[in-house]
Amino acid sequence: MRPPAYQMLADELRTEITSGRLRPGERLPPEPELCIRSGVSRSTVREALRLLASQHLIITTRGVTGGSFVAHPDAAQICEGLTTGLTLLTNSATVGFTDVLELRTALEVPAAAMAAHRRTDTDVAFLRAAMFDPAGDDDARMCGAAAAFHAAVCKATRNPLFELVTRPVYDASCGDDVIRDLPEGYWAEVDRDHRELLARILARDPDGAATAARIHLEHVAEANRRSLELNGDHQRTPATSVQSA
Amino acid sequence: MRPPAYQMLADELRTEITSGRLRPGERLPPEPELCIRSGVSRSTVREALRLLASQHLIITTRGVTGGSFVAHPDAAQICEGLTTGLTLLTNSATVGFTDVLELRTALEVPAAAMAAHRRTDTDVAFLRAAMFDPAGDDDARMCGAAAAFHAAVCKATRNPLFELVTRPVYDASCGDDVIRDLPEGYWAEVDRDHRELLARILARDPDGAATAARIHLEHVAEANRRSLELNGDHQRTPATSVQSA
């Protein structure tokens, strides 16, 4: 099936933007020119521009000096899109909790080592500020606090891509169903693990930090296995899904 | 600044979808009900639904049995969104080529080990089919062929999330500027590396596969350093960016 004309024009303009031929801040050709160039109607051009705007690739302003301009890439928006996508996939049958934990391990173990190498004093202040009282009783809030700690570790890697990718993967591992079933003493164990990881990062000990991150994720996996057994929940299968993405 | 009403309604409906309260395939409440529930006009409701449709979260059909339905998550679309985002970031000054290679290493080294553990005969057939003639002279096409090989490795991990995340990161490491500056003999070296990685996966040797993946990425980094020196290109700085995402 041939995609609709507005989609084809949007794809074409998107390629111009991602290839760097149209740079952030640059103005797109005016609507009449786009009509002539692609042989489509004014309303088709507008539909294409609307689509690109909804994907945060362009910003359209009104008035005499108005027009459509290439947006500057926004890490927060990329992060949000990925979080939505990963959350939907982990809600579906195609991706299991174990899949998410494997990806977290791939990202967070080297991130811990990098953080131990590169952390600045500001990073340390952020990490300390992200420690939280494990005695609270609001699991959703604790989950958010733990996410902030992992975000601080990623920030200390000094590689913005680790921040960008790790947070959505973490969030996908903290769905409502996971939070609901946390075993007794879970947050005290998380707190011990975080303190050990913080100590290794402070000591500038990359190997120790990587080991602490790995052990923490093994604890998370183990807690999930226990809660699965307790609840006899067969939907969140611990076996790796063999279905392809 | 308070976001516009259609944005707020879209965010609300998105949360219903990602939390699983509205499941894939389920019908959204009809427009009049959404108007009443959120106290906004029909055109605001339509704008919100349009936004969700452009983000591939719902599908709206016309006719008597028409309406808006929660879409099934589509890994290819999530992949496309992430590719666009990462490509834009690597085009910008916030993310360097070294950042992308570090993330590729974090993903591809454990993926190689998993593939050696879990690969099926079908995976092996895909991997063999993805070998390519390194003597070609179209760098963009060779880049695509190399991407297909790495995708086949990820597929053999049997974890769909590795396929989903690794491809966009690979593509972001293959921008026009990188392809333009490849040093002499680059593809022959890539071919040797791929053959070694394939051999370790065939031998079901996880440690060997991880090592082969790591050495390959060191070769890619080294080739990039050489081309930087040759071209005196200071834009693609090899130092890790300290700017936060």
CSV table of C-alpha atoms in Angstrom, one decimal:
chain,number,residue,atom,x,y,z
A,1,MET,CA,0.0,0.0,0.0
A,2,ARG,CA,1.4,3.4,-1.1
A,3,PRO,CA,1.5,5.7,1.9
A,4,PRO,CA,-0.6,8.9,1.8
A,5,ALA,CA,0.9,11.9,0.1
A,6,TYR,CA,1.3,13.9,3.3
A,7,GLN,CA,3.2,11.0,4.8
A,8,MET,CA,5.5,10.8,1.9
A,9,LEU,CA,6.2,14.5,2.0
A,10,ALA,CA,6.8,14.3,5.8
A,11,ASP,CA,9.2,11.4,5.3
A,12,GLU,CA,11.1,13.4,2.7
A,13,LEU,CA,11.4,16.4,4.9
A,14,ARG,CA,12.4,14.2,7.9
A,15,THR,CA,15.3,12.8,5.9
A,16,GLU,CA,16.4,16.4,5.0
A,17,ILE,CA,16.4,17.1,8.7
A,18,THR,CA,18.1,13.9,10.1
A,19,SER,CA,20.8,14.1,7.3
A,20,GLY,CA,21.6,17.6,8.4
A,21,ARG,CA,20.8,19.2,5.0
A,22,LEU,CA,18.2,21.2,7.0
A,23,ARG,CA,19.9,22.3,10.2
A,24,PRO,CA,18.2,23.1,13.6
A,25,GLY,CA,16.8,26.7,13.5
A,26,GLU,CA,16.8,26.8,9.7
A,27,ARG,CA,13.5,27.8,8.0
A,28,LEU,CA,11.7,25.2,5.8
A,29,PRO,CA,10.8,26.3,2.3
A,30,PRO,CA,7.4,28.2,2.4
A,31,GLU,CA,4.2,26.3,1.8
A,32,PRO,CA,3.7,27.4,-1.9
A,33,GLU,CA,7.2,26.2,-2.8
A,34,LEU,CA,6.6,22.8,-1.1
A,35,CYS,CA,3.4,22.5,-3.1
A,36,ILE,CA,5.1,23.1,-6.4
A,37,ARG,CA,8.1,21.0,-5.5
A,38,SER,CA,6.1,17.9,-4.5
A,39,GLY,CA,3.1,18.5,-6.7
A,40,VAL,CA,0.6,18.3,-3.8
A,41,SER,CA,-2.1,20.6,-2.5
A,42,ARG,CA,-1.7,23.2,0.2
A,43,SER,CA,-3.7,21.1,2.7
A,44,THR,CA,-1.5,18.1,2.1
A,45,VAL,CA,1.6,20.3,2.8
A,46,ARG,CA,-0.1,21.5,6.0
A,47,GLU,CA,-0.9,17.9,7.1
A,48,ALA,CA,2.8,16.9,6.6
A,49,LEU,CA,4.0,19.9,8.6
A,50,ARG,CA,1.5,19.2,11.3
A,51,LEU,CA,2.9,15.6,11.5
A,52,LEU,CA,6.5,16.8,11.8
A,53,ALA,CA,5.5,19.3,14.4
A,54,SER,CA,3.7,16.6,16.5
A,55,GLN,CA,7.0,14.6,16.3
A,56,HIS,CA,8.8,17.7,17.6
A,57,LEU,CA,11.0,17.9,14.5
A,58,ILE,CA,9.8,21.4,13.4
A,59,ILE,CA,8.2,24.3,15.1
A,60,THR,CA,5.6,26.3,13.2
A,61,THR,CA,5.0,30.0,14.2
A,62,ARG,CA,2.4,32.4,12.9
A,63,GLY,CA,2.5,36.1,11.9
A,64,VAL,CA,4.5,38.1,9.4
A,65,THR,CA,7.9,36.6,10.4
A,66,GLY,CA,6.3,33.2,10.9
A,67,GLY,CA,6.9,29.9,9.2
A,68,SER,CA,8.2,26.4,9.9
A,69,PHE,CA,11.7,26.0,11.5
A,70,VAL,CA,13.7,22.9,12.2
A,71,ALA,CA,13.5,22.2,16.0
A,72,HIS,CA,16.6,21.7,18.1
A,73,PRO,CA,16.8,18.1,19.2
A,74,ASP,CA,15.3,17.7,22.7
A,75,ALA,CA,16.7,14.8,24.8
A,76,ALA,CA,13.8,15.0,27.2
A,77,GLN,CA,11.3,14.5,24.3
A,78,ILE,CA,13.3,11.6,22.8
A,79,CYS,CA,13.4,10.1,26.3
A,80,GLU,CA,9.6,10.4,26.7
A,81,GLY,CA,8.9,8.8,23.3
A,82,LEU,CA,11.2,5.9,24.2
A,83,THR,CA,9.6,5.5,27.6
A,84,THR,CA,6.1,5.3,26.1
A,85,GLY,CA,7.2,2.8,23.5
A,86,LEU,CA,9.1,0.5,25.9
A,87,THR,CA,6.3,0.6,28.5
A,88,LEU,CA,3.8,-0.5,25.8
A,89,LEU,CA,6.0,-3.3,24.7
A,90,THR,CA,6.6,-4.6,28.2
A,91,ASN,CA,2.8,-4.4,28.8
A,92,SER,CA,2.4,-6.7,25.8
A,93,ALA,CA,3.3,-10.3,25.5
A,94,THR,CA,6.2,-9.7,23.2
A,95,VAL,CA,8.6,-8.5,25.9
A,96,GLY,CA,9.2,-10.1,29.4
A,97,PHE,CA,10.5,-8.6,32.6
A,98,THR,CA,13.7,-10.7,32.2
A,99,ASP,CA,14.2,-9.0,28.8
A,100,VAL,CA,14.1,-5.6,30.4
A,101,LEU,CA,16.4,-6.6,33.2
A,102,GLU,CA,18.9,-7.9,30.7
A,103,LEU,CA,18.9,-4.6,28.9
A,104,ARG,CA,19.2,-2.7,32.3
A,105,THR,CA,22.2,-4.9,33.1
A,106,ALA,CA,23.9,-4.2,29.7
A,107,LEU,CA,23.5,-0.4,30.3
A,108,GLU,CA,23.9,0.0,34.0
A,109,VAL,CA,27.0,-2.2,34.7
A,110,PRO,CA,29.3,-0.3,32.3
A,111,ALA,CA,27.6,3.0,33.3
A,112,ALA,CA,28.6,2.3,37.0
A,113,ALA,CA,32.3,1.7,35.9
A,114,MET,CA,32.3,4.9,33.8
A,115,ALA,CA,30.8,6.9,36.7
A,116,ALA,CA,33.6,5.7,39.0
A,117,HIS,CA,36.1,6.8,36.4
A,118,ARG,CA,34.7,10.2,35.5
A,119,ARG,CA,32.5,11.5,38.3
A,120,THR,CA,32.9,15.1,39.4
A,121,ASP,CA,32.3,16.6,42.8
A,122,THR,CA,28.9,17.9,41.5
A,123,ASP,CA,28.0,14.3,40.5
A,124,VAL,CA,28.8,13.1,44.0
A,125,ALA,CA,26.6,15.8,45.5
A,126,PHE,CA,23.7,14.7,43.2
A,127,LEU,CA,24.3,11.0,44.1
A,128,ARG,CA,24.3,11.8,47.8
A,129,ALA,CA,21.1,13.9,47.4
A,130,ALA,CA,19.4,10.9,45.7
A,131,MET,CA,19.8,8.6,48.7
A,132,PHE,CA,16.3,8.0,50.2
A,133,ASP,CA,14.8,6.6,53.4
A,134,PRO,CA,14.0,2.9,52.6
A,135,ALA,CA,11.4,2.9,55.4
A,136,GLY,CA,8.7,4.8,53.5
A,137,ASP,CA,5.5,3.0,52.6
A,138,ASP,CA,4.7,4.4,49.2
A,139,ASP,CA,6.2,2.0,46.7
A,140,ALA,CA,5.5,4.2,43.6
A,141,ARG,CA,7.3,7.1,45.3
A,142,MET,CA,10.2,4.8,46.3
A,143,CYS,CA,10.4,3.6,42.7
A,144,GLY,CA,10.7,7.3,41.6
A,145,ALA,CA,13.5,7.9,44.2
A,146,ALA,CA,15.4,4.8,43.0
A,147,ALA,CA,15.0,6.0,39.4
A,148,ALA,CA,16.6,9.4,40.4
A,149,PHE,CA,19.5,7.6,42.0
A,150,HIS,CA,20.1,5.6,38.8
A,151,ALA,CA,19.8,8.8,36.7
A,152,ALA,CA,22.5,10.4,38.9
A,153,VAL,CA,24.8,7.5,38.2
A,154,CYS,CA,24.1,7.8,34.5
A,155,LYS,CA,24.8,11.6,34.6
A,156,ALA,CA,28.2,10.8,36.3
A,157,THR,CA,29.2,8.8,33.2
A,158,ARG,CA,29.4,12.2,31.4
A,159,ASN,CA,27.9,10.4,28.3
A,160,PRO,CA,24.5,11.9,27.7
A,161,LEU,CA,23.3,8.9,25.8
A,162,PHE,CA,23.4,6.7,28.9
A,163,GLU,CA,21.1,9.1,30.6
A,164,LEU,CA,18.8,9.1,27.6
A,165,VAL,CA,18.4,5.4,27.1
A,166,THR,CA,18.7,4.1,30.7
A,167,ARG,CA,15.8,6.0,32.2
A,168,PRO,CA,13.2,4.7,29.8
A,169,VAL,CA,14.5,1.1,30.3
A,170,TYR,CA,14.3,1.6,34.1
A,171,ASP,CA,10.8,3.0,33.9
A,172,ALA,CA,9.7,0.0,31.8
A,173,SER,CA,11.0,-2.2,34.6
A,174,CYS,CA,8.8,-0.4,37.1
A,175,GLY,CA,5.3,-1.1,35.8
A,176,ASP,CA,2.2,-1.0,38.1
A,177,ASP,CA,2.2,-4.8,38.2
A,178,VAL,CA,5.8,-5.0,39.3
A,179,ILE,CA,5.4,-2.3,42.0
A,180,ARG,CA,2.3,-4.0,43.3
A,181,ASP,CA,4.1,-7.3,44.1
A,182,LEU,CA,7.3,-6.2,45.8
A,183,PRO,CA,8.4,-8.6,48.5
A,184,GLU,CA,9.0,-7.7,52.2
A,185,GLY,CA,12.3,-5.9,52.8
A,186,TYR,CA,12.7,-5.0,49.2
A,187,TRP,CA,13.6,-1.3,49.7
A,188,ALA,CA,16.0,-2.0,52.5
A,189,GLU,CA,17.9,-4.3,50.2
A,190,VAL,CA,17.8,-1.7,47.4
A,191,ASP,CA,19.2,0.9,49.8
A,192,ARG,CA,22.1,-1.3,50.9
A,193,ASP,CA,22.9,-2.0,47.2
A,194,HIS,CA,22.7,1.8,46.3
A,195,ARG,CA,25.0,2.6,49.3
A,196,GLU,CA,27.6,0.1,48.1
A,197,LEU,CA,27.5,1.4,44.5
A,198,LEU,CA,27.8,5.0,45.8
A,199,ALA,CA,30.9,4.0,47.9
A,200,ARG,CA,32.6,2.3,44.9
A,201,ILE,CA,31.9,5.4,42.7
A,202,LEU,CA,33.3,7.7,45.5
A,203,ALA,CA,36.4,5.5,45.8
A,204,ARG,CA,36.9,5.8,42.0
A,205,ASP,CA,36.8,2.0,41.8
A,206,PRO,CA,35.4,1.1,38.3
A,207,ASP,CA,35.5,-2.7,38.8
A,208,GLY,CA,34.0,-2.5,42.3
A,209,ALA,CA,31.2,-0.2,40.9
A,210,ALA,CA,30.5,-2.6,38.0
A,211,THR,CA,30.3,-5.5,40.5
A,212,ALA,CA,28.0,-3.5,42.8
A,213,ALA,CA,25.6,-2.6,39.9
A,214,ARG,CA,25.6,-6.3,38.8
A,215,ILE,CA,24.8,-7.6,42.3
A,216,HIS,CA,22.0,-5.0,42.6
A,217,LEU,CA,20.4,-6.1,39.4
A,218,GLU,CA,20.6,-9.8,40.5
A,219,HIS,CA,18.8,-8.8,43.7
A,220,VAL,CA,16.1,-7.1,41.6
A,221,ALA,CA,15.7,-10.2,39.4
A,222,GLU,CA,15.6,-12.4,42.5
A,223,ALA,CA,12.9,-10.3,44.2
A,224,ASN,CA,10.8,-10.5,41.0
A,225,ARG,CA,11.2,-14.3,40.9
A,226,ARG,CA,10.1,-14.6,44.5
A,227,SER,CA,7.0,-12.4,43.9
A,228,LEU,CA,6.1,-14.4,40.8
A,229,GLU,CA,6.2,-17.6,42.9
A,230,LEU,CA,4.1,-16.0,45.6
A,231,ASN,CA,1.5,-14.7,43.2
A,232,GLY,CA,1.5,-17.5,40.7
A,233,ASP,CA,1.5,-14.8,38.1
A,234,HIS,CA,2.1,-16.4,34.7
A,235,GLN,CA,1.7,-13.3,32.6
A,236,ARG,CA,5.0,-11.8,33.6
A,237,THR,CA,6.9,-14.9,32.4
A,238,PRO,CA,10.5,-15.0,33.7
A,239,ALA,CA,11.6,-16.9,30.6
A,240,THR,CA,13.0,-14.8,27.8
A,241,SER,CA,10.5,-14.2,25.1
A,242,VAL,CA,11.5,-15.8,21.8
A,243,GLN,CA,9.1,-13.7,19.8
A,244,SER,CA,10.9,-11.2,17.6
A,245,ALA,CA,10.4,-7.5,17.9
B,1,MET,CA,3.4,27.9,31.1
B,2,ARG,CA,0.3,25.7,31.2
B,3,PRO,CA,0.2,23.3,28.2
B,4,PRO,CA,-2.7,23.7,25.8
B,5,ALA,CA,-5.9,21.8,26.6
B,6,TYR,CA,-5.5,19.3,23.8
B,7,GLN,CA,-2.0,18.5,25.0
B,8,MET,CA,-3.3,17.9,28.6
B,9,LEU,CA,-6.1,15.6,27.4
B,10,ALA,CA,-3.6,13.7,25.1
B,11,ASP,CA,-1.2,13.3,28.1
B,12,GLU,CA,-4.1,11.9,30.2
B,13,LEU,CA,-5.1,9.4,27.6
B,14,ARG,CA,-1.5,8.4,27.0
B,15,THR,CA,-1.1,7.6,30.7
B,16,GLU,CA,-4.3,5.5,30.5
B,17,ILE,CA,-2.7,3.6,27.6
B,18,THR,CA,0.8,3.1,29.0
B,19,SER,CA,-0.5,2.1,32.4
B,20,GLY,CA,-2.5,-0.6,30.7
B,21,ARG,CA,-5.9,0.7,32.0
B,22,LEU,CA,-6.7,1.0,28.3
B,23,ARG,CA,-5.4,-2.1,26.5
B,24,PRO,CA,-4.4,-2.5,22.8
B,25,GLY,CA,-7.4,-3.0,20.6
B,26,GLU,CA,-9.7,-1.4,23.2
B,27,ARG,CA,-12.0,1.4,22.1
B,28,LEU,CA,-11.5,4.9,23.6
B,29,PRO,CA,-14.6,6.6,25.0
B,30,PRO,CA,-16.6,8.4,22.2
B,31,GLU,CA,-15.8,12.0,21.5
B,32,PRO,CA,-18.9,13.5,23.3
B,33,GLU,CA,-18.0,11.6,26.4
B,34,LEU,CA,-14.4,12.8,26.3
B,35,CYS,CA,-15.8,16.4,25.9
B,36,ILE,CA,-18.0,16.1,29.0
B,37,ARG,CA,-15.3,14.3,31.1
B,38,SER,CA,-12.6,16.8,30.4
B,39,GLY,CA,-14.8,19.9,29.9
B,40,VAL,CA,-13.3,20.8,26.5
B,41,SER,CA,-14.7,21.4,23.0
B,42,ARG,CA,-15.2,18.8,20.3
B,43,SER,CA,-12.3,20.3,18.3
B,44,THR,CA,-10.0,20.1,21.3
B,45,VAL,CA,-10.8,16.4,21.7
B,46,ARG,CA,-10.2,15.8,18.0
B,47,GLU,CA,-6.8,17.6,18.2
B,48,ALA,CA,-5.8,15.4,21.2
B,49,LEU,CA,-6.8,12.2,19.3
B,50,ARG,CA,-4.9,13.4,16.2
B,51,LEU,CA,-1.8,13.9,18.3
B,52,LEU,CA,-2.1,10.4,19.8
B,53,ALA,CA,-2.7,9.0,16.3
B,54,SER,CA,0.5,10.8,15.0
B,55,GLN,CA,2.4,9.1,17.9
B,56,HIS,CA,1.0,5.7,16.8
B,57,LEU,CA,-0.7,5.2,20.1
B,58,ILE,CA,-4.3,5.1,18.7
B,59,ILE,CA,-5.9,4.3,15.4
B,60,THR,CA,-8.9,6.2,14.3
B,61,THR,CA,-11.3,4.7,11.8
B,62,ARG,CA,-14.4,6.2,10.1
B,63,GLY,CA,-17.9,4.9,9.4
B,64,VAL,CA,-20.7,3.4,11.5
B,65,THR,CA,-18.4,1.0,13.4
B,66,GLY,CA,-15.6,3.6,13.5
B,67,GLY,CA,-13.9,5.2,16.5
B,68,SER,CA,-10.5,5.5,18.2
B,69,PHE,CA,-8.8,2.3,19.3
B,70,VAL,CA,-5.6,1.7,21.3
B,71,ALA,CA,-2.9,0.6,18.8
B,72,HIS,CA,-0.8,-2.5,19.3
B,73,PRO,CA,2.8,-1.4,20.1
B,74,ASP,CA,4.9,-1.6,17.0
B,75,ALA,CA,8.6,-2.2,17.6
B,76,ALA,CA,9.5,-0.9,14.1
B,77,GLN,CA,7.9,2.5,14.8
B,78,ILE,CA,9.5,2.8,18.3
B,79,CYS,CA,12.8,2.0,16.5
B,80,GLU,CA,12.2,4.6,13.9
B,81,GLY,CA,11.4,7.3,16.5
B,82,LEU,CA,14.6,6.5,18.4
B,83,THR,CA,16.7,6.5,15.2
B,84,THR,CA,15.4,10.0,14.3
B,85,GLY,CA,16.1,11.3,17.8
B,86,LEU,CA,19.6,9.8,18.2
B,87,THR,CA,20.6,10.9,14.7
B,88,LEU,CA,19.5,14.5,15.5
B,89,LEU,CA,21.4,14.4,18.8
B,90,THR,CA,24.6,13.1,17.2
B,91,ASN,CA,24.3,15.8,14.5
B,92,SER,CA,24.3,18.4,17.3
B,93,ALA,CA,27.2,19.4,19.5
B,94,THR,CA,25.7,17.7,22.6
B,95,VAL,CA,26.7,14.2,21.6
B,96,GLY,CA,30.0,13.0,20.2
B,97,PHE,CA,31.0,10.0,18.1
B,98,THR,CA,32.8,8.6,21.2
B,99,ASP,CA,29.5,8.8,23.2
B,100,VAL,CA,27.8,6.7,20.5
B,101,LEU,CA,30.6,4.1,20.4
B,102,GLU,CA,30.5,3.7,24.2
B,103,LEU,CA,26.8,3.0,24.0
B,104,ARG,CA,27.3,0.6,21.1
B,105,THR,CA,29.9,-1.2,23.2
B,106,ALA,CA,27.6,-1.4,26.2
B,107,LEU,CA,24.9,-3.0,24.0
B,108,GLU,CA,26.8,-5.1,21.5
B,109,VAL,CA,29.4,-6.8,23.8
B,110,PRO,CA,26.8,-8.5,26.0
B,111,ALA,CA,24.6,-9.1,23.0
B,112,ALA,CA,27.4,-11.1,21.3
B,113,ALA,CA,27.7,-13.3,24.5
B,114,MET,CA,24.0,-13.8,24.6
B,115,ALA,CA,23.9,-14.7,20.9
B,116,ALA,CA,26.6,-17.3,21.4
B,117,HIS,CA,24.5,-18.8,24.3
B,118,ARG,CA,21.1,-18.8,22.6
B,119,ARG,CA,21.5,-18.8,18.8
B,120,THR,CA,19.3,-21.2,16.9
B,121,ASP,CA,20.0,-22.8,13.5
B,122,THR,CA,17.8,-20.1,11.9
B,123,ASP,CA,19.8,-17.4,13.6
B,124,VAL,CA,23.0,-19.0,12.1
B,125,ALA,CA,21.4,-19.0,8.6
B,126,PHE,CA,20.6,-15.2,9.0
B,127,LEU,CA,24.1,-14.5,10.2
B,128,ARG,CA,25.7,-16.3,7.3
B,129,ALA,CA,23.4,-14.6,4.9
B,130,ALA,CA,24.4,-11.2,6.3
B,131,MET,CA,28.1,-11.6,5.4
B,132,PHE,CA,29.0,-9.3,2.5
B,133,ASP,CA,31.7,-8.7,0.0
B,134,PRO,CA,34.1,-6.1,1.6
B,135,ALA,CA,35.5,-5.2,-1.9
B,136,GLY,CA,32.5,-3.1,-2.9
B,137,ASP,CA,32.9,0.6,-3.4
B,138,ASP,CA,29.6,2.0,-2.2
B,139,ASP,CA,30.3,2.9,1.5
B,140,ALA,CA,26.6,3.7,2.3
B,141,ARG,CA,25.6,0.3,1.0
B,142,MET,CA,28.4,-1.4,2.9
B,143,CYS,CA,27.2,0.4,6.1
B,144,GLY,CA,23.7,-0.9,5.5
B,145,ALA,CA,25.1,-4.5,5.0
B,146,ALA,CA,27.1,-4.2,8.2
B,147,ALA,CA,24.0,-2.9,10.1
B,148,ALA,CA,22.2,-6.1,8.9
B,149,PHE,CA,24.9,-8.3,10.3
B,150,HIS,CA,24.7,-6.6,13.7
B,151,ALA,CA,20.9,-6.8,13.6
B,152,ALA,CA,21.2,-10.6,13.0
B,153,VAL,CA,23.5,-10.8,16.0
B,154,CYS,CA,20.9,-9.0,18.1
B,155,LYS,CA,18.1,-11.2,16.8
B,156,ALA,CA,20.1,-14.2,18.0
B,157,THR,CA,20.1,-12.9,21.6
B,158,ARG,CA,16.4,-13.8,21.6
B,159,ASN,CA,15.8,-10.6,23.5
B,160,PRO,CA,13.7,-8.3,21.3
B,161,LEU,CA,14.8,-5.2,23.2
B,162,PHE,CA,18.4,-5.6,22.0
B,163,GLU,CA,17.2,-5.5,18.4
B,164,LEU,CA,15.1,-2.5,19.2
B,165,VAL,CA,17.7,-0.3,20.8
B,166,THR,CA,20.9,-1.4,19.1
B,167,ARG,CA,19.8,-0.6,15.5
B,168,PRO,CA,19.1,3.1,16.2
B,169,VAL,CA,22.4,3.4,18.0
B,170,TYR,CA,24.3,1.8,15.1
B,171,ASP,CA,22.5,4.0,12.6
B,172,ALA,CA,23.5,7.1,14.7
B,173,SER,CA,27.1,6.0,14.5
B,174,CYS,CA,26.9,5.9,10.6
B,175,GLY,CA,26.1,9.5,9.8
B,176,ASP,CA,27.0,10.9,6.3
B,177,ASP,CA,30.1,12.6,7.8
B,178,VAL,CA,31.4,9.3,9.2
B,179,ILE,CA,30.8,7.3,6.0
B,180,ARG,CA,32.5,10.0,3.9
B,181,ASP,CA,35.8,9.8,5.9
B,182,LEU,CA,36.4,6.0,6.1
B,183,PRO,CA,40.1,5.1,5.9
B,184,GLU,CA,41.6,2.7,3.3
B,185,GLY,CA,41.0,-1.0,4.0
B,186,TYR,CA,38.2,-0.2,6.5
B,187,TRP,CA,35.7,-2.7,5.1
B,188,ALA,CA,38.3,-5.5,4.9
B,189,GLU,CA,39.0,-5.1,8.6
B,190,VAL,CA,35.2,-5.0,9.4
B,191,ASP,CA,34.8,-8.2,7.4
B,192,ARG,CA,37.6,-10.0,9.3
B,193,ASP,CA,36.0,-8.8,12.6
B,194,HIS,CA,32.5,-10.0,11.6
B,195,ARG,CA,33.9,-13.4,10.5
B,196,GLU,CA,35.6,-13.8,13.9
B,197,LEU,CA,32.5,-12.8,15.8
B,198,LEU,CA,30.4,-15.3,13.6
B,199,ALA,CA,32.9,-18.1,14.4
B,200,ARG,CA,32.6,-17.5,18.1
B,201,ILE,CA,28.8,-17.5,18.0
B,202,LEU,CA,28.8,-20.7,15.9
B,203,ALA,CA,31.2,-22.3,18.5
B,204,ARG,CA,28.7,-21.3,21.3
B,205,ASP,CA,31.6,-19.4,22.9
B,206,PRO,CA,30.1,-16.4,24.9
B,207,ASP,CA,33.5,-15.1,26.2
B,208,GLY,CA,35.1,-15.4,22.8
B,209,ALA,CA,32.1,-13.7,21.1
B,210,ALA,CA,32.2,-10.8,23.7
B,211,THR,CA,35.9,-10.3,23.1
B,212,ALA,CA,35.4,-10.3,19.3
B,213,ALA,CA,32.7,-7.7,19.6
B,214,ARG,CA,34.9,-5.5,21.8
B,215,ILE,CA,37.9,-5.8,19.5
B,216,HIS,CA,35.6,-4.9,16.5
B,217,LEU,CA,34.4,-1.7,18.2
B,218,GLU,CA,38.0,-0.8,19.1
B,219,HIS,CA,38.8,-1.1,15.4
B,220,VAL,CA,35.9,1.2,14.5
B,221,ALA,CA,37.0,3.7,17.1
B,222,GLU,CA,40.6,3.6,15.9
B,223,ALA,CA,39.5,4.1,12.2
B,224,ASN,CA,37.5,7.1,13.3
B,225,ARG,CA,40.5,8.6,15.2
B,226,ARG,CA,42.7,8.1,12.1
B,227,SER,CA,40.2,9.8,9.8
B,228,LEU,CA,39.9,12.7,12.3
B,229,GLU,CA,43.7,13.2,12.2
B,230,LEU,CA,43.8,13.0,8.4
B,231,ASN,CA,40.9,15.5,8.0
B,232,GLY,CA,41.7,17.8,10.9
B,233,ASP,CA,38.0,17.7,11.6
B,234,HIS,CA,37.5,19.3,15.0
B,235,GLN,CA,33.7,19.1,14.9
B,236,ARG,CA,33.5,15.4,15.6
B,237,THR,CA,35.6,15.7,18.8
B,238,PRO,CA,36.9,12.4,20.1
B,239,ALA,CA,36.7,13.6,23.6
B,240,THR,CA,33.6,12.7,25.5
B,241,SER,CA,31.1,15.6,25.6
B,242,VAL,CA,30.5,16.9,29.2
B,243,GLN,CA,27.3,18.6,28.2
B,244,SER,CA,24.3,17.0,29.8
B,245,ALA,CA,21.4,15.7,27.6
